[in-house]
XYZ file of C-alpha atoms in Angstrom:
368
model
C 90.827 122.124 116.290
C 88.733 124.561 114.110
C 91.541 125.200 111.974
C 91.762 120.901 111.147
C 87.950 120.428 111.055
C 87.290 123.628 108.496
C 90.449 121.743 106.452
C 89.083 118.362 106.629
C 85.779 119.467 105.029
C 86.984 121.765 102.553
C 89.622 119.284 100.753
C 86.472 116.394 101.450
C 84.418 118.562 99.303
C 87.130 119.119 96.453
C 87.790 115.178 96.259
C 83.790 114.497 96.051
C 83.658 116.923 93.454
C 87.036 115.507 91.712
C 85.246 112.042 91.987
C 81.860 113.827 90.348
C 84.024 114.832 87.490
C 85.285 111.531 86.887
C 82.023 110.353 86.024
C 82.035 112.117 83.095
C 85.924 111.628 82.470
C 86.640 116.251 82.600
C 89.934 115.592 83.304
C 90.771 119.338 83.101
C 87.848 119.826 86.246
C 89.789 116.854 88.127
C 93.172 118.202 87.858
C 91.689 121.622 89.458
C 89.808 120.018 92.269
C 92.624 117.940 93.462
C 95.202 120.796 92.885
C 93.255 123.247 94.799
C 93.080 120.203 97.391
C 96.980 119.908 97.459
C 97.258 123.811 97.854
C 94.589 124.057 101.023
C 96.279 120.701 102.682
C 99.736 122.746 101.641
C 98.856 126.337 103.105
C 97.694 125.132 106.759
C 101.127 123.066 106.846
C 103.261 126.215 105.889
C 101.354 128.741 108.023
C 102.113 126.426 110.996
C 104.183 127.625 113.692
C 107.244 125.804 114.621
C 106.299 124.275 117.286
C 103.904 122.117 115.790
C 105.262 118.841 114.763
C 108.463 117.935 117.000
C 110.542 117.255 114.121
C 110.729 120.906 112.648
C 112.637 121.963 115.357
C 114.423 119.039 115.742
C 115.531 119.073 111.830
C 114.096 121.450 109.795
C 114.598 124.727 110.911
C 118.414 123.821 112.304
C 118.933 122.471 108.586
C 117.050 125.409 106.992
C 118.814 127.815 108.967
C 122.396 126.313 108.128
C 121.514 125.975 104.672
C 121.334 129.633 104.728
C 125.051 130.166 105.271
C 126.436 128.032 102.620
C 127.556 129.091 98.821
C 127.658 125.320 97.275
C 125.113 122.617 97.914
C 128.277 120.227 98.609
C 129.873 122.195 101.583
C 126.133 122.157 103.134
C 125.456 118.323 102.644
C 129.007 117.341 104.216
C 127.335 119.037 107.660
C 123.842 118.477 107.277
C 123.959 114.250 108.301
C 119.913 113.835 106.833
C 118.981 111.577 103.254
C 120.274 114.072 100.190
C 116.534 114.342 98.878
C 115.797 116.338 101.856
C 119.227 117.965 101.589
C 118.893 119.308 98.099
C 115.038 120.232 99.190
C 116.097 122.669 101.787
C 119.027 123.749 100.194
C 116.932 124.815 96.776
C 114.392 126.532 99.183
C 116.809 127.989 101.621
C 118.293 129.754 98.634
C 114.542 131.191 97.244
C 112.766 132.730 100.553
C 114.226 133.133 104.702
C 110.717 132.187 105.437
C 111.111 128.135 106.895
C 106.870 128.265 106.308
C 107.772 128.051 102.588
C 109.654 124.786 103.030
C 106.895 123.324 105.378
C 104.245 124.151 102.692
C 106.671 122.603 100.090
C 106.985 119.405 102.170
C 103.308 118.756 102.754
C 103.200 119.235 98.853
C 105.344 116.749 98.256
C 103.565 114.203 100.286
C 100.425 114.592 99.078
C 101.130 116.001 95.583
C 102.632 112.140 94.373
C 99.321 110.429 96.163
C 96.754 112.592 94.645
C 99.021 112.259 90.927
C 98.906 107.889 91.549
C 95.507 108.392 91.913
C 94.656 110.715 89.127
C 97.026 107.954 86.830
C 94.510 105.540 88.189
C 91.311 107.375 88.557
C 89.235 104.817 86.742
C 89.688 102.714 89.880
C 90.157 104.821 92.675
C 87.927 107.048 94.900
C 89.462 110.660 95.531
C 87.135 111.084 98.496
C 88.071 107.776 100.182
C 91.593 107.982 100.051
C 91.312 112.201 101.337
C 89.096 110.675 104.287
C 92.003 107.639 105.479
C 94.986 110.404 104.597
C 93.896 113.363 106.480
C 92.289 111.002 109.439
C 95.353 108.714 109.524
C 98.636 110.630 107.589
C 97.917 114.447 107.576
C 99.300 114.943 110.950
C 101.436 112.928 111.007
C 103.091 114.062 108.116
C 104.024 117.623 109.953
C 106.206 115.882 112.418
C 107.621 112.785 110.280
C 108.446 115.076 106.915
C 110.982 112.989 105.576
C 109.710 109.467 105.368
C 105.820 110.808 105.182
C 107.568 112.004 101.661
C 109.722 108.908 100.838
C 106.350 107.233 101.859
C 104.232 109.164 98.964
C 106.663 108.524 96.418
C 106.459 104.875 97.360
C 102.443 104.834 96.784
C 103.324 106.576 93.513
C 105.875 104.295 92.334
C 104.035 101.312 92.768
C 100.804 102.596 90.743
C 103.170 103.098 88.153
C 105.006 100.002 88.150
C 101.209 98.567 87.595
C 100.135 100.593 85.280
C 103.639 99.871 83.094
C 104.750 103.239 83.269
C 108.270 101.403 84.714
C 111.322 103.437 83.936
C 108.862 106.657 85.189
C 108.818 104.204 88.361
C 112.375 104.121 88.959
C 113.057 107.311 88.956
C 110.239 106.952 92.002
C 111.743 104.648 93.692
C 115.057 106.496 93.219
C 113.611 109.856 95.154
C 111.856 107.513 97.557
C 114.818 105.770 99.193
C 116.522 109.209 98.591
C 114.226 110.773 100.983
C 114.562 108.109 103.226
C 116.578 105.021 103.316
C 113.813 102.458 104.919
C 112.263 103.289 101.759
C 114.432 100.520 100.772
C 113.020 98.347 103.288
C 109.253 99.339 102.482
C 110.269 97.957 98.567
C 111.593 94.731 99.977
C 108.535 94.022 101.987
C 106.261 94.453 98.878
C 108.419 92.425 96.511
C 108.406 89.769 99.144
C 104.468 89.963 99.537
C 103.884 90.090 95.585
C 105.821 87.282 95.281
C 104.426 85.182 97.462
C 100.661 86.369 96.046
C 101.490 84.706 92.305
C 99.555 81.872 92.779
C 96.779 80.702 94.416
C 97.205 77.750 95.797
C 98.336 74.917 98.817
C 102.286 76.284 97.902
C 100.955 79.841 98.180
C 99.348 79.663 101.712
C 102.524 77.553 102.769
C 104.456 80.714 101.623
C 102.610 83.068 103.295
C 102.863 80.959 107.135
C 106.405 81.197 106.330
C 106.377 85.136 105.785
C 103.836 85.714 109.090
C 106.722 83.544 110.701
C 109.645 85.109 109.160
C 108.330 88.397 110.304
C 108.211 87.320 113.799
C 111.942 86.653 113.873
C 112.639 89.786 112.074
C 110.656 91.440 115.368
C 113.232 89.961 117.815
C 116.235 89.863 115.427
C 116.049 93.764 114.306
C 119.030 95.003 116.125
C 120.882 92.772 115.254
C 120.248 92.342 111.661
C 121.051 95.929 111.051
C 124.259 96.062 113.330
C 125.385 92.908 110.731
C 124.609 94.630 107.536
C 126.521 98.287 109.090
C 129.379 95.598 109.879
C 129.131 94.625 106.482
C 129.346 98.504 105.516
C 126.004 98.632 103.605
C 124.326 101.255 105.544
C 126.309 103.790 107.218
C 127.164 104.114 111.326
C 125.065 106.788 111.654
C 121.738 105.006 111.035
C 122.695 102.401 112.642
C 123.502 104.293 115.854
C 119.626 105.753 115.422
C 118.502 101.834 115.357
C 120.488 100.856 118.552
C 119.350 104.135 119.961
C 116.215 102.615 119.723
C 116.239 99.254 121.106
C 114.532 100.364 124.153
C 110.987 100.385 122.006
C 107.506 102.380 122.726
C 104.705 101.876 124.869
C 101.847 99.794 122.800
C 99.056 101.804 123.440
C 95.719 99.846 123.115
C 93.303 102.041 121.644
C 95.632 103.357 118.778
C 96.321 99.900 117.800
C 92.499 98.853 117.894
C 91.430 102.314 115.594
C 94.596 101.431 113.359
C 93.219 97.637 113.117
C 90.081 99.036 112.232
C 91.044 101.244 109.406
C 93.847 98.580 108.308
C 91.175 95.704 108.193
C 87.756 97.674 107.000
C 88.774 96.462 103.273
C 88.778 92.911 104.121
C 85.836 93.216 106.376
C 84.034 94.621 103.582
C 85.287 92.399 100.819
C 83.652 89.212 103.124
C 80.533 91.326 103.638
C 80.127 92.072 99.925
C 81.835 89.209 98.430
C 84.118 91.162 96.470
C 86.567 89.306 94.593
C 89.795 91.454 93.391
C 93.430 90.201 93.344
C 94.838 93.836 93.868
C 93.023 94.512 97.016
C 93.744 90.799 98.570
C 97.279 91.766 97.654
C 97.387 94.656 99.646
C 95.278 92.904 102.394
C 98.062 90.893 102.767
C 100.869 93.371 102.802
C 98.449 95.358 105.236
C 98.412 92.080 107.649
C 102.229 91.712 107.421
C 102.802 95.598 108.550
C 100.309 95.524 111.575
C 102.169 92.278 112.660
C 105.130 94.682 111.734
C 103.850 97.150 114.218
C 103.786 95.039 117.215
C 107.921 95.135 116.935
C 108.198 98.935 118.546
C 107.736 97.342 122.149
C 110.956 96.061 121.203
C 112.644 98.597 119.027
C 110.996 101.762 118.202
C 112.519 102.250 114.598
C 110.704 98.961 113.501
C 107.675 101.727 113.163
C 109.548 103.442 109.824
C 109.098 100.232 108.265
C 106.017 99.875 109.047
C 104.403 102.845 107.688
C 105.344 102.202 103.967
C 102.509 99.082 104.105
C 99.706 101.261 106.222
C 100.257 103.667 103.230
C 99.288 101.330 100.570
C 95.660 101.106 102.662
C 95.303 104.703 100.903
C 94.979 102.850 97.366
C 93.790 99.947 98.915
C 90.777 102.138 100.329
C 90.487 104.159 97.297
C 90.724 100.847 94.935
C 88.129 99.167 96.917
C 85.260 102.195 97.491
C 85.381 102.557 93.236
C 84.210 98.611 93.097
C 81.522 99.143 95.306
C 78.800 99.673 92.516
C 75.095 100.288 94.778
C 75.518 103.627 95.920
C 73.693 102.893 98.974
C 76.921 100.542 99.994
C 79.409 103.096 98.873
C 77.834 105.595 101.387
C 78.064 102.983 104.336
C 81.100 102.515 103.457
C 82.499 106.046 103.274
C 80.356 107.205 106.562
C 82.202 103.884 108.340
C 85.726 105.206 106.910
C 84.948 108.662 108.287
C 83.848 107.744 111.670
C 87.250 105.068 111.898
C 89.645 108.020 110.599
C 88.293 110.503 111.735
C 88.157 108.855 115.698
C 91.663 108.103 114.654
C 92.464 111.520 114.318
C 90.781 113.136 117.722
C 91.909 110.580 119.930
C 95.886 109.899 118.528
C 96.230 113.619 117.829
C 94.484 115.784 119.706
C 93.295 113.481 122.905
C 96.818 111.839 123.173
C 99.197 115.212 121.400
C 100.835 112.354 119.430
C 103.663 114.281 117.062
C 103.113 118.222 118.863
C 100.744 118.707 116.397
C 97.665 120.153 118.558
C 96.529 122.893 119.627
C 97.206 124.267 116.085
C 99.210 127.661 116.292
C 100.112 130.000 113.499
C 103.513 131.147 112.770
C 102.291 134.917 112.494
């Protein structure tokens, strides 16, 4: 636990200090603090042994270790069965170093690399420190066991700040690497162009659309399986993800506490936004989205994949977080509201990682 703790308040004190810096507008200062941020968060992921996070040994190192014995990037991706991003990632890595730590480092790099660059794009709005506090409470961990999508994830919070901020073609290129890390990536852009659309006006129509989304998501809950067994009939996904899907259909155990300290986190935006009578169309956006994913979440009891979907919306409560600390002008309200964010993530952390060994990711153990 020392090992996360020491972590957790060195890259805290490196986003504070980013966010100090942005006062002034040193963009040169914030580009060190959040790069030496990325390179602490990187270092404890590539120093871990493999046994921590179930999926390195599931994927990783058999991948890593393959990728090893191949002269042509094509002969390894015909065996390999994972997303080509990932592919070409081990592949370029397996060819520079025998040492798998170099690819976890890489990995974790590449998940929080994209988040910290959307929010340097966007600093005038965002909070480094918030956003640090809800990723390594919430994401951090679970980003050592769930590599891929935590990375298809990232690139999904960093192609829809630029989409905003009209750097677009940049954004497709995003997207592009998102879905190529993952294919629910494709899912995760669906959800928000369904939630934006619905948010583009304000009115009678506009709460009428949004009872039919709550609803349609409901069906999509019960109808999973068999929506994605149609579209692999159809040949637009191939049989191998949708044999992981109806490998699934048995679902997860709902466990009570993680959903009440996800809830928590998830809602502490909207709680505050009543409390202060904040006002913002971005963050109600995401609120939105947000609500949609946790009634999302409830689908594992019946299949357990539903969860990949799910986790491109609970990212977008990193810029919703970050978005919404910035707006809070008395600094009196911002600290409440950081110290509230800690405790929530933070509880998050000890009792889903460490209390409950969610994702093999505790006790931490080295790899030398």
């Amino acid at each position: 636990m020392t090992e996360y703790i020491f972590l957790f308040v060195i890259v805290g004190f490196l986003s504070a200090m980013a966010d100090r810096m942005q006062i002034n507008n040193h963009k040169n200062a914030i580009k060190f603090f959040l790069l030496a941020a990325v390179i602490a968060m990187s270092f404890l992921a590539g120093i871990r042994a493999d046994s921590i996070g179930t999926d390195v040994s599931f994927y990783a190192k058999p991948l890593f270790d393959r990728a090893r014995s191949f002269k042509t990037f094509h002969a390894f991706y015909l065996t390999a069965n994972i997303d080509v991003g990932y592919a070409i990632l081990v592949y370029i890595v397996s060819k520079m170093t025998t040492e798998l730590g170099v690819l976890l480092g890489i990995s974790q790099a590449l998940v929080i690399g994209p988040i910290y660059l959307g929010c340097y794009i966007k600093r005038k709005d965002m909070s480094f420190l918030a956003l640090t506090i809800l990723y390594t409470g919430w994401f951090y961990c679970y980003s050592f066991n769930i590599m891929r999508q935590s990375i298809a994830c990232a690139f999904f919070i960093l192609t829809i700040i630029l989409h905003d901020q009209k750097i677009k073609k940049v954004s497709i290129l995003t997207m592009l690497v998102s879905i190529s890390f993952h294919i629910s990536a494709i899912c995760g852009f669906l959800l928000l162009a369904i939630v934006r659309y619905v948010d583009r006006r304000k009115d009678s129509i506009s709460i009428l659309k949004r009872v039919v989304v709550i609803c349609m998501t409901y069906a999509f809950i019960f109808a999973f399986s068999q929506i994605v067994t149609l579209v692999a009939n159809l040949g637009l996904i191939n049989a191998v993800y949708a044999e992981r899907v109806y490998n699934s259909r048995n679902g997860q155990e709902i466990v009570i506490i993680e959903f009440v300290l996800r809830a928590l986190m998830v809602f502490l935006v909207p709680l505050f936004e009543v409390l202060f009578k904040k006002n913002k169309q971005e963050i109600k956006q995401y609120s939105f989205l947000e609500l949609i994913n946790y009634i999302l979440s409830f689908g594992r009891a019946i299949n357990s994949y539903i969860t990949r979907i799910v986790y491109y919306g609970n990212y977008c409560c990193l810029i919703s977080v970050a978005e919404y600390c910035r707006m809070i002008k008395r600094k009196s309200n911002r600290i409440v509201y950081v110290a509230i964010l800690a405790i929530i993530s933070y509880a998050y952390w000890y009792v889903v990682y460490v209390k409950m060994q969610w994702h093999e990711v505790y006790p931490f153990i080295t790899r030398f």
